[in-house]
Each structure stands twice: as C-alpha cells, then as structure tokens.
Backbone atoms as SQL, in Angstrom:
CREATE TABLE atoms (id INTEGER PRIMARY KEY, chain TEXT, resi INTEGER, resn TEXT, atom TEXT, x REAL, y REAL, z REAL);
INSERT INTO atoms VALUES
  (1, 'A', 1, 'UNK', 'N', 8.756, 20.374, 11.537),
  (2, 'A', 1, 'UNK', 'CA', 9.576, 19.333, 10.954),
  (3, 'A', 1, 'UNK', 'C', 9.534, 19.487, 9.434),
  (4, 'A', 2, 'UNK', 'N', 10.739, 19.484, 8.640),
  (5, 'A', 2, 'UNK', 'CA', 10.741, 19.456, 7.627),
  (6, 'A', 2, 'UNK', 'C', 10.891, 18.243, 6.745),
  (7, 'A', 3, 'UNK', 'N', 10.334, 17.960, 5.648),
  (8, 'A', 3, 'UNK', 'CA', 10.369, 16.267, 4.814),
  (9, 'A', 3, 'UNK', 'C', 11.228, 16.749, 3.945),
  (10, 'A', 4, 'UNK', 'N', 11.820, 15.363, 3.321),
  (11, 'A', 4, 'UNK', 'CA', 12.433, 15.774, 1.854),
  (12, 'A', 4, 'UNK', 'C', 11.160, 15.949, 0.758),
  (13, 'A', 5, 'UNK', 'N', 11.512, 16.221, -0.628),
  (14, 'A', 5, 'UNK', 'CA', 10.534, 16.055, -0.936),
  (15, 'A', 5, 'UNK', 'C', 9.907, 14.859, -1.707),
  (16, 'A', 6, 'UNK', 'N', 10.220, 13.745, -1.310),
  (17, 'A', 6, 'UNK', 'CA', 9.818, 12.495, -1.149),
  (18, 'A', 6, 'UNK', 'C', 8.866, 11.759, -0.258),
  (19, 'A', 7, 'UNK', 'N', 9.391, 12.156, 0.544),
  (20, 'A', 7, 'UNK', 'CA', 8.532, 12.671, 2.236),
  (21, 'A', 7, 'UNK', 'C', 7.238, 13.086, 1.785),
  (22, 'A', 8, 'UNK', 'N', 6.574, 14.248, 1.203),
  (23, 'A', 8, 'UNK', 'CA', 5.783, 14.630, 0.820),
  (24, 'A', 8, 'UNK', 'C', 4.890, 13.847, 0.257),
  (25, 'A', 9, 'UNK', 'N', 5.495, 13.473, -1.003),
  (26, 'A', 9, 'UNK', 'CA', 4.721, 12.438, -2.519),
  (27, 'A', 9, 'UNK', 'C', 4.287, 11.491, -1.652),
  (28, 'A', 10, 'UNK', 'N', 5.299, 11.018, -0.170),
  (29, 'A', 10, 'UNK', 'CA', 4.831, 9.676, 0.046),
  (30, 'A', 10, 'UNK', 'C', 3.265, 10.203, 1.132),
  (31, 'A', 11, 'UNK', 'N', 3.254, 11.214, 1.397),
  (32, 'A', 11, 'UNK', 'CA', 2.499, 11.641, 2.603),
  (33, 'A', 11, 'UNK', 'C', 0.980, 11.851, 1.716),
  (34, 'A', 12, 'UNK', 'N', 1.537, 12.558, 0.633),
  (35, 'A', 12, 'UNK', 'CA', 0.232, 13.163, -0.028),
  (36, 'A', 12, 'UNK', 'C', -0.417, 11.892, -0.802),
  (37, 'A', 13, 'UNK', 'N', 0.328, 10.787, -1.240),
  (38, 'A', 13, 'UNK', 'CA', 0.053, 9.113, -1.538),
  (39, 'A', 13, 'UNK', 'C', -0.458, 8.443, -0.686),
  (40, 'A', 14, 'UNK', 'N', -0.147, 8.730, 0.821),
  (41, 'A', 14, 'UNK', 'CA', -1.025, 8.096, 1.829),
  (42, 'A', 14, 'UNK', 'C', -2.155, 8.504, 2.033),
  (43, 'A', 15, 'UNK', 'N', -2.654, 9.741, 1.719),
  (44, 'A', 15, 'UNK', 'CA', -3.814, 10.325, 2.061),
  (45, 'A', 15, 'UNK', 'C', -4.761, 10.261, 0.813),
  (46, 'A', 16, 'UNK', 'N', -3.884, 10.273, -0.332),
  (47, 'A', 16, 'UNK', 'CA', -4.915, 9.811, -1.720),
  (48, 'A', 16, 'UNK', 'C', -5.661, 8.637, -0.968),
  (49, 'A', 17, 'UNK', 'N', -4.245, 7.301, -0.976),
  (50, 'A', 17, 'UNK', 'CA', -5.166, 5.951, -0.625),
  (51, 'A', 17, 'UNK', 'C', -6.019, 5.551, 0.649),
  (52, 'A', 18, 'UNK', 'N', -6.351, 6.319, 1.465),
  (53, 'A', 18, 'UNK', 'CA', -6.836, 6.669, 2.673),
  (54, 'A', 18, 'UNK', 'C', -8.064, 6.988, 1.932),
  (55, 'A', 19, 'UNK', 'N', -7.901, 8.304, 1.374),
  (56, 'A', 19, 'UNK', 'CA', -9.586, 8.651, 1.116),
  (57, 'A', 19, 'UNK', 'C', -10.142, 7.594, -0.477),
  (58, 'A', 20, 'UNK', 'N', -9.216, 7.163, -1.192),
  (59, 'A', 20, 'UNK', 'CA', -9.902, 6.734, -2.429),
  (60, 'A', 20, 'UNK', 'C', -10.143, 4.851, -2.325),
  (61, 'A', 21, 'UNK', 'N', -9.297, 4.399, -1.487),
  (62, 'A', 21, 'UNK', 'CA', -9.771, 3.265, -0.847),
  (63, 'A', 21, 'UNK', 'C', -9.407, 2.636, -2.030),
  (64, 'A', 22, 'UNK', 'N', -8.400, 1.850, -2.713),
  (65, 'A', 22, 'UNK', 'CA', -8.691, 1.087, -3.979),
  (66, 'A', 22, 'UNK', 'C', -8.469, -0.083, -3.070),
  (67, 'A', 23, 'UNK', 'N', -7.785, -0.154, -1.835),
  (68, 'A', 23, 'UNK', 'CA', -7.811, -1.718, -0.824),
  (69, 'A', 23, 'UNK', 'C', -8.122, -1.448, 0.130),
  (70, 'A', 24, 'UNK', 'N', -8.484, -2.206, 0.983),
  (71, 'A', 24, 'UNK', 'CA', -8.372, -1.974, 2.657),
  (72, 'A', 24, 'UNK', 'C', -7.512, -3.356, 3.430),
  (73, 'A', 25, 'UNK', 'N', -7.407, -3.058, 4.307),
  (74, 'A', 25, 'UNK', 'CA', -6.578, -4.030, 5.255),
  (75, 'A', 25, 'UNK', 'C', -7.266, -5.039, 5.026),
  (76, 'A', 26, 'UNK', 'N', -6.477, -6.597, 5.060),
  (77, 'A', 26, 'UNK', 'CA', -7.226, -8.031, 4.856),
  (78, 'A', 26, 'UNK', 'C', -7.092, -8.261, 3.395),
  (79, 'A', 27, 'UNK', 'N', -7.169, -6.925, 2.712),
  (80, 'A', 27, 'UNK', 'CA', -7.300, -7.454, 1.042),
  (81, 'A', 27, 'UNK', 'C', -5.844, -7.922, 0.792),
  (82, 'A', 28, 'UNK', 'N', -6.117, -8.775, -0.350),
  (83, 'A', 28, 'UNK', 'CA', -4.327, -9.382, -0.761),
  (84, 'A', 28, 'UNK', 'C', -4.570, -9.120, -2.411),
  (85, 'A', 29, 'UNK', 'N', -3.369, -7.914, -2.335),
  (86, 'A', 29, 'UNK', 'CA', -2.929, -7.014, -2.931),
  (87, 'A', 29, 'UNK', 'C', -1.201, -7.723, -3.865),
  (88, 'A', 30, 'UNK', 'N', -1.361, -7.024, -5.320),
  (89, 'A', 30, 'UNK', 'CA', -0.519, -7.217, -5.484),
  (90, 'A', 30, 'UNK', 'C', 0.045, -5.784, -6.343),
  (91, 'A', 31, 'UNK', 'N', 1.236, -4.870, -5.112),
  (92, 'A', 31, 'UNK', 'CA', 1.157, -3.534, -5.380),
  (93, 'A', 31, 'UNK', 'C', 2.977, -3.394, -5.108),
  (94, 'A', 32, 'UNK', 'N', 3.369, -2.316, -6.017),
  (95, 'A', 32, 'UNK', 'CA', 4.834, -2.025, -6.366),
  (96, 'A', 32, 'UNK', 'C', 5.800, -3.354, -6.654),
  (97, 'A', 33, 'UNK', 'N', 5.140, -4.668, -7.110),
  (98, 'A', 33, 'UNK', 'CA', 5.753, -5.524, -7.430),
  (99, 'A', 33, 'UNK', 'C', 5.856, -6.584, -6.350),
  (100, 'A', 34, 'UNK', 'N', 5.174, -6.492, -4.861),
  (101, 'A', 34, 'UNK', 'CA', 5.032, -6.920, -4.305),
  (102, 'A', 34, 'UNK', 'C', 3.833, -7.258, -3.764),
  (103, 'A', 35, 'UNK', 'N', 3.138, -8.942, -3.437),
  (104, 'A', 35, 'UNK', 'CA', 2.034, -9.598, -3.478),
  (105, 'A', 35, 'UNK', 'C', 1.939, -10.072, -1.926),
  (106, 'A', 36, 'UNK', 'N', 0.741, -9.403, -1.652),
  (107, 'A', 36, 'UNK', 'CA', 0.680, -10.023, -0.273),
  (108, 'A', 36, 'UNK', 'C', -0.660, -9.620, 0.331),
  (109, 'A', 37, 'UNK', 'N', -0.716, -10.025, 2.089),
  (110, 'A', 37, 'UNK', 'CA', -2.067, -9.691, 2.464),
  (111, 'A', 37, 'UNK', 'C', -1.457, -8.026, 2.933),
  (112, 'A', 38, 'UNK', 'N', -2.798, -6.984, 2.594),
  (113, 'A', 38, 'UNK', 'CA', -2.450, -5.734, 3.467),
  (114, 'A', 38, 'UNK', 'C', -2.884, -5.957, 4.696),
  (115, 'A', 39, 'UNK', 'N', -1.914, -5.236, 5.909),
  (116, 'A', 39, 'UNK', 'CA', -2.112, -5.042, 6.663),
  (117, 'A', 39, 'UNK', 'C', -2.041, -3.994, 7.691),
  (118, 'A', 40, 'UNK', 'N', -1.231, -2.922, 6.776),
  (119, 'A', 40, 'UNK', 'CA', -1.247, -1.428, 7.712),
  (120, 'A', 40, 'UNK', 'C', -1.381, -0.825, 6.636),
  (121, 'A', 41, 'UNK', 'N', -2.170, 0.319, 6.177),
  (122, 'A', 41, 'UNK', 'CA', -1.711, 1.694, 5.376),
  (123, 'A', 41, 'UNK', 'C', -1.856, 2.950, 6.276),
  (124, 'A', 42, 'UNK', 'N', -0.132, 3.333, 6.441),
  (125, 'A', 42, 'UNK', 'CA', -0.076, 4.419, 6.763),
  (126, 'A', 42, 'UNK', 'C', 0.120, 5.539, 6.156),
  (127, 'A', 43, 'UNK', 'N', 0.680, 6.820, 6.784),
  (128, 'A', 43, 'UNK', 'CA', 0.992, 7.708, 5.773),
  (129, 'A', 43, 'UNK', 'C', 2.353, 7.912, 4.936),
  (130, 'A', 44, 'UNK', 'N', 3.030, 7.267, 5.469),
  (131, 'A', 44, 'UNK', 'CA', 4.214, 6.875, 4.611),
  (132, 'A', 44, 'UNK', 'C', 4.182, 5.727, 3.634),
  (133, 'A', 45, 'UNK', 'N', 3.585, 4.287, 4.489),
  (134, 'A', 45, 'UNK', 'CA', 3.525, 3.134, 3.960),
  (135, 'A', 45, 'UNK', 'C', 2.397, 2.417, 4.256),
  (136, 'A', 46, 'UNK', 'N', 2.579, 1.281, 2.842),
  (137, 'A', 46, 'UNK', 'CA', 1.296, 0.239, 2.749),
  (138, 'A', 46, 'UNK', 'C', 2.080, -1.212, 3.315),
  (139, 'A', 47, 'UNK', 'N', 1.717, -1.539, 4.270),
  (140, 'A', 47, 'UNK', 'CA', 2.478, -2.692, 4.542),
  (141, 'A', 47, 'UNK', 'C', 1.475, -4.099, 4.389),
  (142, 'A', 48, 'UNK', 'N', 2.594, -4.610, 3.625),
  (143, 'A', 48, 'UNK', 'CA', 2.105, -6.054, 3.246),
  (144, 'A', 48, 'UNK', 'C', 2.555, -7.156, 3.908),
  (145, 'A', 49, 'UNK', 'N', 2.073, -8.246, 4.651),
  (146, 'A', 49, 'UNK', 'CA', 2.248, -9.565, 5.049),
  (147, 'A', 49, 'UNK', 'C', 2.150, -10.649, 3.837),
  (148, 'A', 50, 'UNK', 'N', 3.993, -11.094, 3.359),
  (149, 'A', 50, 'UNK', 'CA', 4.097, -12.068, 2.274),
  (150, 'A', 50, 'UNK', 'C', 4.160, -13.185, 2.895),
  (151, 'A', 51, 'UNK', 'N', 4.412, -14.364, 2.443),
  (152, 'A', 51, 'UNK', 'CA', 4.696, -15.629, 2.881),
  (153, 'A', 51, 'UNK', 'C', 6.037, -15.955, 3.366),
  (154, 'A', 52, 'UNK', 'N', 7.089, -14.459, 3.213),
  (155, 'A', 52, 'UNK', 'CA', 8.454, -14.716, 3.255),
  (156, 'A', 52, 'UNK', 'C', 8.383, -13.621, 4.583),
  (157, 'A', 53, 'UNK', 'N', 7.951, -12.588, 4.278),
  (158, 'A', 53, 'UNK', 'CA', 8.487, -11.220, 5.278),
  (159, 'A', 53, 'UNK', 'C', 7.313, -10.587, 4.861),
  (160, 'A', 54, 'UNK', 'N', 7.472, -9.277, 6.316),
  (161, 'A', 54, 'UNK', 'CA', 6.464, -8.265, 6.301),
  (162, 'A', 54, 'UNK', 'C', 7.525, -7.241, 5.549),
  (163, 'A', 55, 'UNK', 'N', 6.472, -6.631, 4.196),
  (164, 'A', 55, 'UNK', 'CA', 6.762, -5.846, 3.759),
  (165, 'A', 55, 'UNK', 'C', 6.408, -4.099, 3.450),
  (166, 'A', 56, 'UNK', 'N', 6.867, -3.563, 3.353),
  (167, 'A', 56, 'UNK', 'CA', 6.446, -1.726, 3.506),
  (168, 'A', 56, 'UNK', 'C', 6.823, -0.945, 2.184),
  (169, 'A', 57, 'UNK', 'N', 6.039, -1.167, 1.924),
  (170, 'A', 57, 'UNK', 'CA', 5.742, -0.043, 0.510),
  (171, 'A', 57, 'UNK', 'C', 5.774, 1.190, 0.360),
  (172, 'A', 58, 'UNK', 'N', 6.843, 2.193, 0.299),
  (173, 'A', 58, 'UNK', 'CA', 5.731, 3.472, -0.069),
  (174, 'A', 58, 'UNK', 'C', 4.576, 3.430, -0.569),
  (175, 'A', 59, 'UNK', 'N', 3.886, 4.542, -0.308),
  (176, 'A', 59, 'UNK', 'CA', 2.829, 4.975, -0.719),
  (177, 'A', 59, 'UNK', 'C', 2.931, 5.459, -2.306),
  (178, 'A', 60, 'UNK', 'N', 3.856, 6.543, -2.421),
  (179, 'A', 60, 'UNK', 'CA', 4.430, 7.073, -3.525),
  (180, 'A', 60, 'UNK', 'C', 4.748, 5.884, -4.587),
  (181, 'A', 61, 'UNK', 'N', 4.876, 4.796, -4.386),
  (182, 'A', 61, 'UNK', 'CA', 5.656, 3.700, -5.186),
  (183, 'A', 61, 'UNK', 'C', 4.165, 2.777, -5.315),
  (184, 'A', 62, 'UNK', 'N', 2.869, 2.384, -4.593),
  (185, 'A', 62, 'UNK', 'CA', 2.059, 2.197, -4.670),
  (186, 'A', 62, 'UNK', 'C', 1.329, 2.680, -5.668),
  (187, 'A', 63, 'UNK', 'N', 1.189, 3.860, -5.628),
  (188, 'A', 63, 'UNK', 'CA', 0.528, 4.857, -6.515),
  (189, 'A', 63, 'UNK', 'C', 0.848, 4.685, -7.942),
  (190, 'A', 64, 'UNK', 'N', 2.554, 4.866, -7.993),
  (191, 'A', 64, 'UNK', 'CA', 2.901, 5.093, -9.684),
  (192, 'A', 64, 'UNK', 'C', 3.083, 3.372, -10.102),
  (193, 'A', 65, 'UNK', 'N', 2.313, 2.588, -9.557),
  (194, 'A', 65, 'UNK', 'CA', 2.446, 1.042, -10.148),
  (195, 'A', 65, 'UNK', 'C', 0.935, 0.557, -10.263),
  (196, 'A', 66, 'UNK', 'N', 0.797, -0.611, -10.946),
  (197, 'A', 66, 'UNK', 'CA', -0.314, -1.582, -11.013),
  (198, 'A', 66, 'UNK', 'C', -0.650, -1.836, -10.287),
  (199, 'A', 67, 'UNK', 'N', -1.946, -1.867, -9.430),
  (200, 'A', 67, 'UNK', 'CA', -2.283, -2.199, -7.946),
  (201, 'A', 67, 'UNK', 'C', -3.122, -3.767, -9.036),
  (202, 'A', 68, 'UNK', 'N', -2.740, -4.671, -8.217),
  (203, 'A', 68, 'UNK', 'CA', -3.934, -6.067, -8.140),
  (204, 'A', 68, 'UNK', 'C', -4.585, -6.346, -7.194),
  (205, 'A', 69, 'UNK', 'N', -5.924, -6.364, -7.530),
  (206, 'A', 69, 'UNK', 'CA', -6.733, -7.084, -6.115),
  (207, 'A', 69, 'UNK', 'C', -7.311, -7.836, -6.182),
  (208, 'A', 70, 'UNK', 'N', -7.040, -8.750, -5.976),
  (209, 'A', 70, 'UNK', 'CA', -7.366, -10.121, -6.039),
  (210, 'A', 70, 'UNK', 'C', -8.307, -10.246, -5.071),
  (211, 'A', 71, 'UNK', 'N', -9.673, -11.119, -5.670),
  (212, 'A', 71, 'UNK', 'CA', -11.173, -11.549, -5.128),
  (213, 'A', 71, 'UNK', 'C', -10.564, -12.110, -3.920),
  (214, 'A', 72, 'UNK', 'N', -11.968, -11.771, -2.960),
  (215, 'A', 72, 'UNK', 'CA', -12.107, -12.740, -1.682),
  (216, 'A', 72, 'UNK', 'C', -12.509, -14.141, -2.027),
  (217, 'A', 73, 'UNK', 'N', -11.877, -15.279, -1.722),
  (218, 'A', 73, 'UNK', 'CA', -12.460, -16.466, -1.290),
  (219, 'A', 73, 'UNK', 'C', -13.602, -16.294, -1.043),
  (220, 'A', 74, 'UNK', 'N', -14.960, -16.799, -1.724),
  (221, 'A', 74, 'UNK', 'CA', -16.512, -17.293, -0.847),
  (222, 'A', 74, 'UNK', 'C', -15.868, -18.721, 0.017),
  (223, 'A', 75, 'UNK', 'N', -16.348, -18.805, 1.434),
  (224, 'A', 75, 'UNK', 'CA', -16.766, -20.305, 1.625),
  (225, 'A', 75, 'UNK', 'C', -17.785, -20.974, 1.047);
C-alpha cells in the first residue's frame, strides 16, 4: 500500500507520540487548537472527547502545535 506523503508525517507523528509519551489516554489535552479529554492515539490520529464532539487530530498537526496538559484533579 502506498501513502501520500502526508500519510507518512502523520504515521511517523504517531509513532514519535507513542514512544515519547508527552500524554496518554484520560489526560485532557489541549493540542492543534483543540481541548479535550484524550482518548485514542493512533497512528494516524489523536482523538479527543470535547464537550461538543469527538474529535481526531492528526498526529502530524499535533506535533507542529502547542500541546497543553493540563494537571489531574487530586480528590
């Protein structure tokens, strides 16, 4: 199978954030301009759960933006 080469950036972006971990699932993230809880990172996309819609990020678009991570709540 061949990718564009977008396809790629986003593949080789999934596997950066896979191994370098700057979030993991549960964290609420505020990444490519969009704020929410993560809940999938795949190799294409970081998908976020907003208060409006589930949203899907590239990876590639993750990468070249400001990631926020906002603290856990203590009880």
């Amino acid at each position: 199978m061949v990718y564009p080469p977008s396809r790629y950036s986003q593949i080789l972006a999934g596997i950066f954030l896979s191994s370098s971990r700057p979030f993991k699932v549960t964290d609420r993230v505020n990444a490519g301009g969009q704020e929410g809880v993560v809940v999938d990172i795949t190799s294409l996309f970081t998908v976020l759960d907003t208060d409006q819609a589930r949203v899907y990020i590239p990876n590639n678009t993750v990468l070249t933006n400001v990631i926020k991570q906002y603290k856990q709540q203590k009880p």
